[in-house]
Structures are given as C-alpha cells and as structure tokens.
Amino acid sequence: MASRTTHDQQAEPWAASQLAMLERMLLIRHAETRLARTAKETGLPGGVHLSIGQEASAVGICSQLETDDWMTSTHRGHGHFLAKGGDVDTMFAEIWGKRTGICRGMGGSMHVADFSKGIIGANGIVGGGLAIATGAALAAQLDRRGRAAVCFFGDGAANQGVFMESMNVSSIWKLPTIFVCENNGLSEFTVSSTVTAGKLADRARAFGMPVEVVDGNDVRAVASVARAAVERCRRGEGPSYIEAVTYRIHGHLEAEDLILAGGSYRTPEEIDIWRKADRDPISRFRDLLAAEGLCDPETFAAMDDAALEQVEAAVAFAEGSEAADPDLARQLMFVGGEG
C-alpha cells in the first residue's frame, strides 16, 4: 500500500505536467487563430507571422526551462513567448500597438519580450536571435548559476553566417547554448529544399556538439530531448543542437495572399495533410492523453473553453487600452543623453 501511494505521488506531478503542456498549446492555438481572424477582418499594425501547427516545438522546449533561463525567438514568436510564460494580455496589447503592451506598444508582433520571464525577445531579423542567445549563454556561464540560453530559429535562418559563428563560439567556449531549429521546410515564401544543400543537422555535428533530430509535432519527444540538453547546460558541458521537424499551416504572414497576388509555393493538399489529427500536434497529444486515461473529452472541452476565454479577455484588454505614445520612441532614443 505504501509503495502504491508513493507511485501515485510521483505520477500526479507528471500527469499535471502533461496537462499543462496541452493547456499551453491550446492557448497558443487559440491566440494565433484569433490573431489571424482579426488581421483579416479589421487589420493589425504591422506584419503578423503565425506558428499554427508548430505549438509542440515551443511548448516541448520551454516545458524544461526555468523562468531565469534565457530564450530568444523569431519573427514567428507568439508561441515561444506564451510557452515561456509570457502574458497573453500584454502580448495582445503589444500587437494592437497599445501603451499596456509588453513593450509599451513600441515593438509590435515581431518584437515581444519580457526579461522578467527570461524572454530576451523576438526578432524581425532572420537569424537575429542566434548571436543574442550566444551572448546570453556567455553571461550565464560567467554568473555560474547554471542557466541555459535557448535560441529558436527557422531552417531558413540556418543559411545565415551568424549560425555557424554562434555554434563555433558556443562549442569552443562550451557555452550553455541550446540551438533549436524549427524546420518547417519553408523559408518564408520558398521551399527550403530548393535553396539549402545538405542536412542542417550535419552543420552542428561539424562543431562536435550533441545533435537530436526529433518529430517537432510530438511534444513529449521534444520535451525529452530538451531535458537532456538543459541538463548538459546545467552541468557545464556545452551547447546542443535540436532540430524539430514540423510544419506551419498558415502562410509566411497573414498578408501573404496580397503579396503573392495569387501565386503559391505549396498546394492546398499538402497543407491538408498536416492538418490531419495524426499530424496536428494538439490532436495527437490529446488522443495520447485520452488513451492513457489522463484527459477525457469533458476535461479537454473545459481546457479548450478556458483557453478561448483567456484569449477573448486578452482581446478586450488590448482593445480597451490606450494607444501607444507616439513620442515614446523619441524619448527612448535620448535616454541617458542630452537630447
């Protein structure tokens, strides 16, 4: 009896962690679905790049991080922000260009950040987060608190020179950097196989770091390889490379139809394949948890409703907030100066 109690006590936190990952993926999915709708119906300031279909890679990695671990993101960064514990209210306010936004409305969709959560920031420059994360990893090594620095980037960014430079420095100095390539096979409006030679993972192998290529739509598989990489960082054993093979359902950005003027770089049939329950990361995980007796239909419906309510509350918060101060940009330029 005592051993069973011990087993149950150990199982309960694990089960809770599984449901927490599902909840976070649902929040990301509903948040971005709402952003897609708003961008189409009424418009939003600036470009909006969504990661619908890629939720498992963000949540799987961030489920293994502590609040004070560092993370850099991409122009497709809403999912990373929310997965790392970012607040949906202030994220929406930022996307709406409001004073209550996480960056006071000055950053917009592509530049959400929250240093209090270890979120150094999303970045509008392709590959821009690679060197920033490497610098954060150096800082983490120097402060000796066992922190890790994760860099999310896409397969298109792997063709930037800074990718090789960052891996080289991280390997030579044994920095606690975790390079996470979200390989969705698409480089903006281009199929990656037409512009990228060889296997991306081989580029990391050349620097002697551990490499894991994982099903990026399997949140447990992503969390498992992330756990090993984070533990390496904590032990001071240097960088790791994780390639999460995934797919984005939406276009490069929500104004894609206008930009391409009717052109296309993929077929509707291809997209439909990735929408199916056996590939969609949320449907797959929901069905797995149901089979294990951890999430019945009623539990899932309640979680889904709660995520939707949270998103609609964030919309109300954003729409009810004051617009960003147009003079703030000038003020920030002269902080600490004479101007």
Coordinates of C-alpha atoms in Angstrom, one line a residue:
M1 CA 0.0 0.0 0.0
A2 CA 2.8 2.4 0.9
S3 CA 4.6 1.7 -2.4
R4 CA 1.4 2.4 -4.3
T5 CA 0.9 5.7 -2.5
T6 CA 4.5 6.7 -3.4
H7 CA 3.8 5.8 -7.0
D8 CA 0.7 7.9 -7.1
Q9 CA 2.5 10.8 -5.5
Q10 CA 5.1 10.6 -8.2
A11 CA 2.6 10.1 -11.0
E12 CA 0.4 13.1 -10.1
P13 CA 3.1 15.8 -10.8
W14 CA 3.9 14.1 -14.1
A15 CA 0.2 13.9 -15.1
A16 CA -0.2 17.6 -14.2
S17 CA 2.8 18.5 -16.3
Q18 CA 1.3 16.7 -19.3
L19 CA -2.0 18.5 -19.0
A20 CA -0.1 21.8 -18.5
M21 CA 1.6 21.3 -21.9
L22 CA -1.7 20.6 -23.5
E23 CA -3.2 23.7 -21.9
R24 CA -0.3 25.8 -23.2
M25 CA -0.6 24.5 -26.7
L26 CA -4.3 25.2 -26.7
L27 CA -3.7 28.8 -25.5
I28 CA -1.2 29.4 -28.3
R29 CA -3.5 27.9 -30.9
H30 CA -6.5 30.0 -29.8
A31 CA -4.4 33.1 -29.5
E32 CA -3.0 32.8 -33.0
T33 CA -6.3 31.7 -34.5
R34 CA -7.8 34.9 -33.1
L35 CA -4.9 37.0 -34.4
A36 CA -5.5 35.5 -37.9
R37 CA -9.1 36.4 -37.8
T38 CA -8.5 39.9 -36.6
A39 CA -5.8 40.5 -39.1
K40 CA -8.2 39.5 -41.9
E41 CA -11.3 41.3 -40.6
T42 CA -10.0 44.6 -39.2
G43 CA -6.3 44.6 -39.6
L44 CA -3.5 44.8 -37.1
P45 CA -0.4 47.1 -37.1
G46 CA 2.5 45.6 -38.9
G47 CA 3.1 42.1 -40.2
V48 CA 1.7 39.1 -38.2
H49 CA 3.5 35.8 -38.6
L50 CA 1.8 32.8 -37.1
S51 CA 3.1 29.4 -35.9
I52 CA -0.2 27.5 -36.1
G53 CA 0.9 23.8 -36.4
Q54 CA 4.2 24.3 -34.6
E55 CA 3.0 24.6 -31.0
A56 CA 4.6 21.3 -29.8
S57 CA 8.2 22.6 -30.5
A58 CA 7.7 25.7 -28.5
V59 CA 5.9 24.1 -25.6
G60 CA 8.1 21.0 -25.5
I61 CA 11.3 23.0 -25.3
C62 CA 10.0 25.6 -22.8
S63 CA 8.5 23.0 -20.5
Q64 CA 12.1 22.1 -19.5
L65 CA 13.2 25.7 -18.8
E66 CA 13.1 27.7 -15.6
T67 CA 11.9 31.3 -15.5
D68 CA 15.5 32.7 -15.4
D69 CA 16.8 30.6 -18.3
W70 CA 17.2 32.8 -21.4
M71 CA 15.3 32.5 -24.6
T72 CA 15.5 34.3 -28.0
S73 CA 12.8 34.0 -30.6
T74 CA 12.0 34.8 -34.2
H75 CA 9.5 37.0 -36.1
R76 CA 7.2 34.0 -35.7
G77 CA 7.4 34.3 -31.9
H78 CA 4.0 34.4 -30.3
G79 CA 4.1 30.7 -29.5
H80 CA 7.6 30.9 -27.9
F81 CA 6.5 33.9 -25.8
L82 CA 3.5 32.2 -24.4
A83 CA 5.3 28.8 -24.0
K84 CA 7.9 30.5 -21.8
G85 CA 5.3 32.0 -19.6
G86 CA 4.6 35.3 -21.3
D87 CA 1.3 37.1 -20.5
V88 CA -1.3 36.9 -23.3
D89 CA -2.9 40.2 -22.2
T90 CA 0.2 42.3 -22.6
M91 CA 1.2 40.4 -25.7
F92 CA -2.1 41.2 -27.4
A93 CA -1.8 44.8 -26.3
E94 CA 1.6 45.0 -27.8
I95 CA 0.4 43.5 -31.1
W96 CA -2.5 46.1 -31.1
G97 CA 0.1 48.9 -30.5
K98 CA -1.1 49.9 -27.0
R99 CA 0.5 51.5 -24.0
T100 CA -0.2 48.4 -21.9
G101 CA 1.7 46.2 -24.3
I102 CA 4.7 44.2 -23.0
C103 CA 7.0 46.7 -24.9
R104 CA 4.6 49.7 -24.4
G105 CA 3.4 49.3 -28.0
M106 CA 6.8 50.1 -29.5
G107 CA 7.7 46.6 -30.6
G108 CA 4.6 45.1 -32.2
S109 CA 4.1 41.5 -33.2
M110 CA 7.7 40.7 -34.1
H111 CA 9.4 42.1 -31.1
V112 CA 7.6 40.8 -28.0
A113 CA 10.0 40.4 -25.0
D114 CA 9.8 40.1 -21.2
F115 CA 13.2 40.0 -19.4
S116 CA 11.4 39.0 -16.1
K117 CA 10.5 35.7 -17.7
G118 CA 13.9 35.2 -19.4
I119 CA 12.4 36.2 -22.8
I120 CA 15.1 38.3 -24.3
G121 CA 12.9 38.9 -27.3
A122 CA 11.5 38.0 -30.7
N123 CA 13.4 39.4 -33.7
G124 CA 12.4 40.8 -37.1
I125 CA 15.9 39.9 -38.5
V126 CA 16.1 36.4 -39.8
G127 CA 18.7 34.7 -37.6
G128 CA 19.0 37.7 -35.4
G129 CA 18.5 35.8 -32.2
L130 CA 21.4 33.4 -32.7
A131 CA 24.2 35.8 -31.6
I132 CA 22.0 37.3 -28.9
A133 CA 21.4 33.8 -27.4
T134 CA 25.1 33.1 -27.6
G135 CA 25.9 36.3 -25.7
A136 CA 23.3 35.4 -23.1
A137 CA 24.9 31.9 -22.8
L138 CA 28.3 33.6 -22.2
A139 CA 26.7 35.7 -19.5
A140 CA 25.1 32.6 -18.0
Q141 CA 28.5 30.9 -17.9
L142 CA 30.1 33.8 -16.2
D143 CA 27.4 34.1 -13.5
R144 CA 27.7 30.4 -12.7
R145 CA 24.0 30.0 -11.8
G146 CA 23.5 27.0 -14.1
R147 CA 21.3 28.8 -16.6
A148 CA 20.7 27.8 -20.2
A149 CA 20.2 30.0 -23.2
V150 CA 17.8 28.7 -25.9
C151 CA 17.7 30.1 -29.4
F152 CA 14.7 29.3 -31.6
F153 CA 15.3 29.8 -35.3
G154 CA 13.9 28.5 -38.6
D155 CA 15.6 26.4 -41.3
G156 CA 15.9 29.5 -43.5
A157 CA 17.9 31.2 -40.8
A158 CA 20.4 28.3 -40.8
N159 CA 21.8 29.8 -44.0
Q160 CA 22.9 32.9 -42.2
G161 CA 26.6 33.1 -41.5
V162 CA 25.8 34.0 -37.8
F163 CA 24.5 30.5 -37.4
M164 CA 28.0 29.0 -37.9
E165 CA 29.7 31.7 -35.9
S166 CA 27.4 31.2 -33.0
M167 CA 27.8 27.4 -33.0
N168 CA 31.6 27.8 -33.3
V169 CA 31.9 30.2 -30.3
S170 CA 29.5 28.1 -28.2
S171 CA 31.5 25.0 -28.9
I172 CA 34.9 26.5 -28.3
W173 CA 33.9 28.1 -25.1
K174 CA 31.5 25.3 -24.0
L175 CA 28.7 27.8 -23.6
P176 CA 25.3 26.7 -22.3
T177 CA 23.5 27.4 -25.6
I178 CA 20.7 25.3 -27.0
F179 CA 20.2 25.8 -30.7
V180 CA 16.6 24.9 -31.6
C181 CA 15.9 24.7 -35.4
E182 CA 12.2 24.6 -36.1
N183 CA 12.5 23.0 -39.5
N184 CA 9.1 23.5 -41.2
G185 CA 10.6 23.1 -44.7
L186 CA 9.8 26.6 -45.7
S187 CA 12.0 29.7 -45.9
E188 CA 9.4 32.5 -46.0
F189 CA 7.9 32.1 -49.5
T190 CA 10.4 29.5 -50.7
V191 CA 10.5 25.7 -50.3
S192 CA 13.7 25.2 -48.3
S193 CA 15.0 22.2 -50.3
T194 CA 15.4 24.5 -53.3
V195 CA 17.8 26.8 -51.5
T196 CA 19.5 24.7 -48.9
A197 CA 22.1 22.0 -49.6
G198 CA 22.7 19.0 -47.3
K199 CA 21.3 18.3 -43.9
L200 CA 21.1 21.1 -41.4
A201 CA 22.0 18.8 -38.5
D202 CA 25.3 18.0 -40.1
R203 CA 26.3 21.6 -39.7
A204 CA 26.0 21.3 -36.0
R205 CA 27.8 17.9 -36.0
A206 CA 30.8 19.6 -37.6
F207 CA 31.2 21.5 -34.3
G208 CA 31.2 18.4 -32.2
M209 CA 28.0 19.2 -30.3
P210 CA 25.3 16.6 -29.5
V211 CA 22.6 16.6 -32.2
E212 CA 19.0 15.4 -32.0
V213 CA 16.5 15.5 -34.9
V214 CA 13.0 15.0 -33.5
D215 CA 9.4 14.9 -34.6
G216 CA 8.6 18.5 -33.8
N217 CA 4.8 17.8 -33.6
D218 CA 5.3 15.3 -30.8
V219 CA 5.5 17.4 -27.7
R220 CA 6.8 14.6 -25.5
A221 CA 9.6 13.8 -27.9
V222 CA 10.6 17.5 -28.0
A223 CA 10.5 17.8 -24.2
S224 CA 12.6 14.6 -23.8
V225 CA 15.5 15.9 -26.0
A226 CA 15.2 19.4 -24.4
R227 CA 15.5 17.9 -21.0
A228 CA 18.8 16.3 -21.9
A229 CA 20.1 19.5 -23.5
V230 CA 19.2 21.6 -20.5
E231 CA 20.9 19.1 -18.1
R232 CA 24.1 19.4 -20.2
C233 CA 23.9 23.1 -19.8
R234 CA 23.4 22.9 -16.1
R235 CA 26.5 20.6 -15.8
G236 CA 28.6 23.0 -17.8
E237 CA 29.1 20.5 -20.7
G238 CA 28.4 23.0 -23.5
P239 CA 25.9 23.5 -26.3
S240 CA 23.4 21.2 -28.0
Y241 CA 21.5 21.3 -31.3
I242 CA 17.9 20.2 -31.6
E243 CA 16.1 20.1 -34.9
A244 CA 12.3 19.9 -34.6
V245 CA 10.7 18.8 -37.9
T246 CA 7.4 20.5 -38.1
Y247 CA 5.1 22.5 -40.5
R248 CA 3.3 25.8 -40.4
I249 CA -0.3 25.7 -41.6
H250 CA -0.6 29.4 -42.3
G251 CA 1.4 31.4 -44.8
H252 CA 4.6 33.3 -44.0
L253 CA 2.5 36.2 -42.8
E254 CA -1.2 37.0 -42.8
A255 CA -0.9 39.4 -45.8
E256 CA 0.6 36.6 -47.9
D257 CA -2.3 36.5 -50.5
L258 CA -1.8 40.2 -51.2
I259 CA 1.9 39.9 -51.6
L260 CA 1.9 36.8 -53.8
A261 CA -1.0 38.1 -55.9
G262 CA -2.5 34.6 -56.5
G263 CA 0.8 32.8 -56.7
S264 CA 1.7 29.8 -54.5
Y265 CA 4.7 27.8 -53.3
R266 CA 2.7 24.8 -51.9
T267 CA -0.6 23.1 -52.6
P268 CA -3.8 23.0 -50.5
E269 CA -3.5 19.2 -50.5
E270 CA -0.1 19.5 -48.8
I271 CA -1.5 21.7 -46.1
D272 CA -4.5 19.5 -45.5
I273 CA -2.2 16.5 -44.8
W274 CA -0.6 18.4 -41.9
R275 CA -4.0 19.4 -40.6
K276 CA -5.0 15.8 -40.0
A277 CA -5.3 14.5 -36.4
D278 CA -2.3 12.2 -36.8
R279 CA 0.0 15.1 -37.6
D280 CA -1.6 18.1 -35.8
P281 CA 0.4 18.4 -32.5
I282 CA -2.7 19.2 -30.4
S283 CA -4.9 16.5 -31.7
R284 CA -2.1 13.9 -31.4
F285 CA -1.3 14.8 -27.8
R286 CA -5.0 15.0 -26.8
D287 CA -5.6 11.5 -28.2
L288 CA -2.5 10.1 -26.5
L289 CA -3.5 11.5 -23.1
A290 CA -7.1 10.2 -23.6
A291 CA -5.7 6.7 -24.3
E292 CA -3.7 6.9 -21.1
G293 CA -6.7 8.0 -19.1
L294 CA -5.3 11.4 -18.4
C295 CA -7.7 13.6 -20.4
D296 CA -11.3 12.6 -21.1
P297 CA -13.5 14.6 -23.5
E298 CA -15.0 16.6 -20.8
T299 CA -11.6 17.6 -19.4
F300 CA -10.4 18.6 -22.8
A301 CA -13.5 20.6 -23.6
A302 CA -13.1 22.5 -20.3
M303 CA -9.4 23.2 -21.1
D304 CA -10.3 24.3 -24.6
D305 CA -13.0 26.7 -23.3
A306 CA -10.7 28.1 -20.7
A307 CA -8.1 28.9 -23.3
L308 CA -10.6 30.5 -25.6
E309 CA -12.0 32.7 -22.7
Q310 CA -8.4 33.7 -21.8
V311 CA -7.8 34.8 -25.4
E312 CA -11.1 36.8 -25.7
A313 CA -10.3 38.5 -22.4
A314 CA -6.9 39.5 -23.9
V315 CA -8.6 40.9 -26.9
A316 CA -10.9 43.0 -24.7
F317 CA -7.9 44.2 -22.7
A318 CA -6.0 45.2 -25.9
E319 CA -8.9 46.9 -27.5
G320 CA -9.7 48.8 -24.3
S321 CA -6.2 50.1 -23.7
E322 CA -4.8 53.5 -24.8
A323 CA -2.8 53.7 -28.0
A324 CA 1.0 53.8 -27.7
D325 CA 2.6 57.2 -27.0
P326 CA 4.0 58.3 -30.4
D327 CA 6.5 60.5 -28.6
L328 CA 7.9 57.5 -26.6
A329 CA 10.2 56.4 -29.5
R330 CA 11.9 59.8 -29.4
Q331 CA 12.2 59.7 -25.6
L332 CA 13.8 56.3 -25.6
M333 CA 16.4 57.4 -28.2
F334 CA 17.7 60.0 -25.9
V335 CA 17.6 58.1 -22.6
G336 CA 20.8 59.0 -20.8
G337 CA 21.7 61.6 -23.4
E338 CA 21.4 65.3 -23.6
G339 CA 18.6 65.4 -26.2

